[in-house]
Amino acid sequence: MKASKTVSTRSVTTKLMTTASVGALLFGLSAAAQADNWRYAHEEYEGDVQDVFAMAFKEYVEDNSDHTVQVYRFGELGESDDIMEQTQAGILQFVNQSPGFTGALIPEAQIFFVPYLLPTDEETVIEFFNSSTAIHETFPELYAEQGLELLKMYPEGEMVVTLDEPITTPEELRGKNIRTMTNPLLSETYRAFGASPTPLPWGEVYGGLQTNILQGQENPIFWIESGGLYEVSPHLIFTGHGWFTTAMMANQDFYNSLSEDDQQLVRDATEAAYEHILEHISGLADESLEKIQAASDEVTVTRLTEEQIQAFRDRAPQVEERFVELTGERGAALLEQFKQDLEAVQND
């Protein structure tokens, strides 16, 4: 049982390690750059989706060049906001971060948290990421404004809500503190759903659920299993409201300083990692759910019917309106492009 002994102490470990780890990075920055050692940080644990992507990227780079890639997992250099700051400062060359956190930096990235915008069937989601104009043309420009070279956006898994009791209606969420990532639109989503959104960094989630400060949270099922969240929040609700999305990017000054060959190497390694992750996530949710159910007899699984989902979907327009309020004309244009891209995929 990994969570009660390890996850609940990870936030403490994170805080103890961060200062020393970043100091070591700064101390070795010049020498490491000359040695072509590239640093890559992500938000998840060993064996999770972002880690699998990072290790596939590392393997391709090291198999096809003299460069090395050093991968840092969650907690080794701090929380999500820490690794983004380190990437923008040039301490890290690569970072993998969800729009759930990047949304504070790039408000338009919060579009992935408009509920019921993305479909939940895997094949359609993947086709959207492969072909979307918004993904391949609009977002790179938005990330570039923040000194980031967007290399790939990719899906990790359908979002699942965990709670202290099973629910089937928005009314049953009333009064429940639901942990959200620290972006305004996700808070608006759960406010629309009837809950009380509580933005928190990941390191505080397990303890908050364990002490009932929080009554629920959302994550893809593999992360619920990996982080042991089912131990303290055992009722899984499949609401069909979206997929967890993440983005892999580079410090733009670093990327622009690379030779053409090395830029191509980075792009090729990113594509190889992307193809690998699409295979990896296929069936991952079912495998993770089986592990959860084998580990705990307290777990319940509620899959909302179409009629039940509609009650939640009816509340989505107010989140779209809030997205446009937060992002202005650019956000409105992006939302329209998203819908066109999705319609093209669904009508293909």
XYZ file of N, CA and C in Angstrom, residues 176-180 186-188 190-191 195-199:
45
model
N -19.633 20.006 -0.947
C -18.420 19.184 -0.926
C -17.223 19.996 -1.419
N -16.132 19.941 -0.651
C -14.889 20.586 -1.055
C -14.137 19.668 -2.014
N -14.055 20.081 -3.259
C -13.394 19.284 -4.289
C -12.065 19.937 -4.643
N -10.992 19.192 -4.469
C -9.685 19.737 -4.825
C -9.596 19.939 -6.331
N -9.102 21.114 -6.735
C -8.823 21.373 -8.144
C -7.378 21.829 -8.273
N -10.963 25.635 -13.845
C -11.333 24.372 -13.216
C -12.172 24.634 -11.966
N -11.850 25.691 -11.253
C -12.694 26.078 -10.116
C -14.101 26.423 -10.587
N -14.194 27.118 -11.707
C -15.511 27.478 -12.254
C -16.297 26.232 -12.642
N -16.211 23.207 -11.239
C -16.798 22.542 -10.082
C -17.811 23.422 -9.365
N -17.651 24.727 -9.499
C -18.684 25.625 -8.982
C -19.980 25.417 -9.771
N -20.311 22.018 -6.526
C -19.369 21.777 -5.437
C -18.685 23.064 -4.995
N -17.853 22.951 -3.968
C -17.016 24.054 -3.503
C -15.576 23.769 -3.934
N -15.096 24.398 -5.014
C -13.745 24.106 -5.498
C -12.684 24.578 -4.507
N -11.642 23.770 -4.339
C -10.558 24.076 -3.413
C -9.231 23.889 -4.128
N -8.652 24.949 -4.708
C -7.381 24.812 -5.435
C -6.230 24.489 -4.480
